[in-house]
């Protein structure tokens, strides 16, 4: 039936003209079907295109969410580093504060002592970075490198501050007792013979039983009778620094004991070669006798010259 051919006759009544058209049913049906299918095909194509675009948008959104999550993590890590640095800087500022008088006393120590205390540490350069800011990842990487460099530098500075503070704690800057200065370091007439003599420390006269204090942090290496010194306490402050306290009437520490600056260690007396109650006080650095007056700060003994 679809292969049959049909003739369509069209007649014009006024002119009498007759026109005939021969058509085949199959091409006609094909054309009609195509006419109806074309909008459907166009709609399907548009739907596929929209679906592809939506899929692309979802993929882009997922990538952006992942990137944002990565940036959030990096930002949080950087924030934590910055917070830690702020804390470290605050702590370092507190540790770096040093009493001017103690700093002045420490400055008078021999250079060999200060070099030994600081350990000869050299400055460590902050890691160099090349400023490549082509992407946010490069920016975060640059910031991380800079912060890590600052952290390394702060650790080095903190170590230096700790060493300096250890040296400050070992510097004998406190007057060991309250009294009056009756004899200084250097040449003098021997109080027993009247002959020329070298006095290796300070004599601070005071009433018997007056408290005697450690002038710096250290370890007691001797607390016993010792010839002309009488009852003697020797404290090792590390870095080659040593102090001696002679003619004591009593001990308040024992050998091997750790002491802090200002701790009570004994009482003034007149044991050994002494003409009356007083404290004999010495400072030695690597065995060399130094004048204690150059280190002493704070309140002086009453009636001191």
XYZ file of N, CA, C and O in Angstrom, residues 223-305:
332
model
N 82.002 23.228 102.342
C 81.403 23.846 103.529
C 82.071 23.190 104.733
O 81.544 22.255 105.335
N 83.279 23.693 105.044
C 84.090 23.037 106.086
C 85.174 23.998 106.572
O 85.368 25.078 106.018
N 85.866 23.581 107.603
C 86.986 24.360 108.140
C 88.120 24.340 107.128
O 88.429 23.303 106.533
N 88.776 25.516 106.939
C 89.860 25.581 105.955
C 90.895 26.609 106.401
O 90.843 27.782 106.006
N 91.845 26.195 107.263
C 92.976 27.004 107.664
C 92.620 28.409 108.096
O 91.739 28.639 108.926
N 93.314 29.390 107.484
C 93.128 30.786 107.857
C 91.738 31.307 107.531
O 91.276 32.289 108.121
N 91.061 30.652 106.587
C 89.685 31.065 106.252
C 88.700 30.735 107.377
O 87.591 31.275 107.407
N 89.092 29.834 108.277
C 88.141 29.366 109.279
C 87.058 28.544 108.591
O 87.331 27.747 107.684
N 85.833 28.723 109.036
C 84.710 28.017 108.394
C 84.458 28.673 107.032
O 84.096 29.852 106.949
N 84.652 27.872 105.976
C 84.626 28.413 104.608
C 83.570 27.716 103.764
O 83.442 26.486 103.808
N 82.845 28.514 103.012
C 81.923 27.987 101.992
C 82.445 28.420 100.630
O 82.772 29.598 100.421
N 82.530 27.464 99.711
C 82.917 27.746 98.319
C 81.757 27.327 97.420
O 81.236 26.215 97.555
N 81.375 28.228 96.534
C 80.274 27.948 95.601
C 80.790 28.029 94.173
O 81.410 29.020 93.772
N 80.525 26.964 93.415
C 80.861 26.945 91.981
C 79.632 27.424 91.201
O 78.562 26.819 91.270
N 79.801 28.506 90.444
C 78.694 29.083 89.687
C 78.736 28.699 88.208
O 77.992 29.279 87.403
N 79.592 27.758 87.846
C 79.808 27.333 86.458
C 80.539 28.421 85.678
O 80.740 29.540 86.156
N 80.920 28.083 84.459
C 81.631 28.991 83.553
C 82.947 29.484 84.157
O 83.474 30.522 83.774
N 83.485 28.748 85.150
C 84.744 29.123 85.767
C 84.610 30.128 86.887
O 85.616 30.576 87.450
N 83.377 30.507 87.256
C 83.147 31.514 88.294
C 82.976 30.826 89.648
O 82.207 29.871 89.773
N 83.689 31.339 90.673
C 83.634 30.759 92.015
C 83.620 31.890 93.044
O 84.274 32.913 92.867
N 82.841 31.693 94.128
C 82.857 32.655 95.239
C 83.204 31.929 96.535
O 82.907 30.739 96.699
N 83.839 32.694 97.464
C 84.243 32.135 98.748
C 83.749 33.026 99.882
O 83.790 34.261 99.781
N 83.329 32.369 100.966
C 82.763 33.067 102.127
C 83.463 32.515 103.379
O 83.234 31.350 103.752
N 84.352 33.352 104.003
C 85.173 32.845 105.090
C 84.844 33.434 106.459
O 84.093 34.401 106.585
N 85.418 32.794 107.489
C 85.306 33.191 108.897
C 83.890 33.010 109.456
O 83.504 33.700 110.405
N 83.108 32.108 108.891
C 81.714 31.933 109.309
C 81.628 31.317 110.708
O 82.490 30.529 111.123
N 80.560 31.659 111.382
C 80.321 31.040 112.694
C 79.465 29.788 112.567
O 79.477 28.935 113.463
N 78.745 29.667 111.469
C 77.887 28.487 111.275
C 77.566 28.336 109.784
O 77.586 29.303 109.013
N 77.289 27.068 109.388
C 76.890 26.762 108.013
C 75.375 26.575 107.950
O 74.774 26.040 108.880
N 74.802 26.977 106.861
C 73.380 26.718 106.611
C 73.177 25.928 105.308
O 72.059 25.754 104.844
N 74.294 25.473 104.736
C 74.251 24.623 103.542
C 75.295 23.537 103.722
O 76.132 23.596 104.633
N 75.260 22.563 102.832
C 76.247 21.505 102.873
C 76.789 21.245 101.464
O 76.200 21.675 100.469
N 77.889 20.546 101.408
C 78.543 20.268 100.128
C 77.586 19.535 99.185
O 76.862 18.631 99.587
N 77.589 19.966 97.898
C 76.736 19.346 96.882
C 75.365 19.977 96.758
O 74.594 19.619 95.864
N 75.057 20.923 97.636
C 73.719 21.540 97.618
C 73.643 22.634 96.554
O 74.561 23.431 96.388
N 72.526 22.660 95.834
C 72.264 23.728 94.866
C 71.696 24.941 95.598
O 70.824 24.796 96.459
N 72.187 26.122 95.252
C 71.698 27.348 95.877
C 71.343 28.365 94.798
O 71.861 28.323 93.679
N 70.445 29.266 95.153
C 70.047 30.371 94.288
C 70.559 31.682 94.862
O 70.825 31.778 96.066
N 70.670 32.673 93.986
C 71.080 34.000 94.445
C 70.142 34.471 95.562
O 68.929 34.456 95.406
N 70.706 34.872 96.706
C 69.906 35.344 97.823
C 69.588 34.290 98.855
O 69.020 34.608 99.910
N 69.954 33.013 98.602
C 69.711 31.959 99.598
C 70.639 32.138 100.804
O 71.819 32.504 100.662
N 70.119 31.857 101.988
C 70.927 31.886 103.208
C 71.884 30.708 103.191
O 71.473 29.554 103.027
N 73.198 30.983 103.369
C 74.173 29.892 103.339
C 74.962 29.774 104.641
O 75.567 28.733 104.918
N 75.014 30.846 105.456
C 75.770 30.770 106.692
C 75.589 32.022 107.533
O 74.774 32.893 107.206
N 76.387 32.108 108.609
C 76.303 33.235 109.531
C 77.693 33.823 109.742
O 78.704 33.098 109.782
N 77.750 35.149 109.881
C 79.020 35.843 110.100
C 79.646 35.374 111.415
O 78.955 35.141 112.421
N 80.987 35.232 111.398
C 81.701 34.834 112.606
C 83.115 35.384 112.592
O 83.435 36.315 111.841
N 83.977 34.771 113.374
C 85.376 35.216 113.446
C 86.311 34.012 113.518
O 87.368 34.074 114.163
N 85.917 32.900 112.887
C 86.748 31.703 112.901
C 87.952 31.912 111.991
O 87.944 32.723 111.069
N 89.033 31.132 112.255
C 90.231 31.243 111.443
C 91.059 32.446 111.833
O 91.049 32.902 112.983
N 91.758 33.004 110.880
C 92.657 34.134 111.140
C 91.861 35.435 111.017
O 91.771 36.046 109.945
N 91.210 35.850 112.084
C 90.339 37.026 112.068
C 90.514 37.803 113.354
O 90.696 37.236 114.440
N 90.441 39.117 113.255
C 90.571 39.980 114.424
C 89.237 40.291 115.073
O 89.182 40.860 116.165
N 88.137 39.935 114.390
C 86.806 40.196 114.921
C 85.767 39.659 113.954
O 86.090 39.172 112.864
N 84.505 39.709 114.327
C 83.449 39.173 113.447
C 83.378 39.924 112.109
O 83.231 41.152 112.101
N 83.508 39.214 111.036
C 83.340 39.792 109.693
C 83.252 38.661 108.678
O 83.580 37.506 108.983
N 82.842 39.021 107.499
C 82.793 38.062 106.389
C 83.918 38.375 105.423
O 84.056 39.519 104.966
N 84.716 37.378 105.122
C 85.704 37.509 104.054
C 85.064 36.952 102.778
O 84.660 35.786 102.732
N 84.984 37.780 101.728
C 84.276 37.407 100.490
C 85.205 37.548 99.291
O 85.831 38.594 99.099
N 85.299 36.478 98.504
C 86.157 36.481 97.311
C 85.365 36.090 96.068
O 84.388 35.326 96.146
N 85.834 36.593 94.921
C 85.340 36.166 93.606
C 86.555 35.726 92.791
O 87.525 36.491 92.653
N 86.486 34.501 92.276
C 87.563 33.990 91.417
C 86.970 33.501 90.102
O 85.912 32.877 90.082
N 87.691 33.800 89.024
C 87.275 33.358 87.689
C 88.434 32.593 87.066
O 89.522 33.157 86.865
N 88.219 31.312 86.818
C 89.268 30.425 86.311
C 90.507 30.480 87.209
O 91.647 30.463 86.733
N 90.248 30.583 88.524
C 91.327 30.609 89.498
C 91.945 31.974 89.707
O 92.751 32.153 90.623
N 91.576 32.948 88.904
C 92.136 34.302 89.011
C 91.295 35.137 89.968
O 90.071 35.155 89.874
N 91.949 35.836 90.886
C 91.248 36.671 91.860
C 90.786 37.966 91.194
O 91.581 38.668 90.553
N 89.492 38.286 91.334
C 88.938 39.530 90.813
C 88.372 40.340 91.971
O 87.957 39.789 92.996
N 88.324 41.642 91.795
C 87.757 42.517 92.819
C 86.235 42.387 92.809
O 85.588 42.746 91.819
N 85.625 41.888 93.904
C 84.167 41.704 93.916
C 83.384 42.997 93.736
O 82.231 42.976 93.290
N 83.993 44.149 94.078
C 83.261 45.411 94.000
C 82.780 45.723 92.586
O 81.766 46.399 92.403
N 83.499 45.237 91.562
C 83.107 45.549 90.193
C 81.821 44.818 89.779
O 81.173 45.215 88.815
N 81.435 43.807 90.538
C 80.225 43.055 90.206
C 79.042 43.405 91.097
O 77.890 43.146 90.722
N 79.303 43.947 92.272
C 78.233 44.109 93.253
C 77.253 45.196 92.854
O 77.620 46.253 92.364
N 75.977 44.904 93.073
C 74.907 45.855 92.777
C 73.855 45.735 93.875
O 73.972 44.933 94.792
N 72.801 46.521 93.772
C 71.748 46.447 94.765
C 72.145 47.170 96.034
O 73.028 48.026 96.061
N 71.495 46.826 97.145
C 71.732 47.518 98.406
C 73.129 47.224 98.941
O 73.550 46.079 99.013
N 73.855 48.245 99.277
C 75.191 48.091 99.856
C 75.079 47.868 101.375
O 74.090 48.248 101.983
N 76.108 47.253 101.959
C 76.100 47.121 103.424
C 76.058 48.488 104.072
O 76.577 49.459 103.548
N 75.444 48.590 105.244
C 75.379 49.866 105.937
C 76.774 50.352 106.298
O 77.676 49.557 106.606
N 76.964 51.681 106.185
C 78.246 52.324 106.486
C 79.357 51.927 105.541
O 80.542 52.072 105.855
N 78.982 51.355 104.350
C 80.029 50.976 103.398
C 80.628 52.229 102.789
O 79.949 53.226 102.577
N 81.920 52.180 102.493
C 82.602 53.335 101.909
C 82.518 53.263 100.400
O 82.485 52.210 99.834
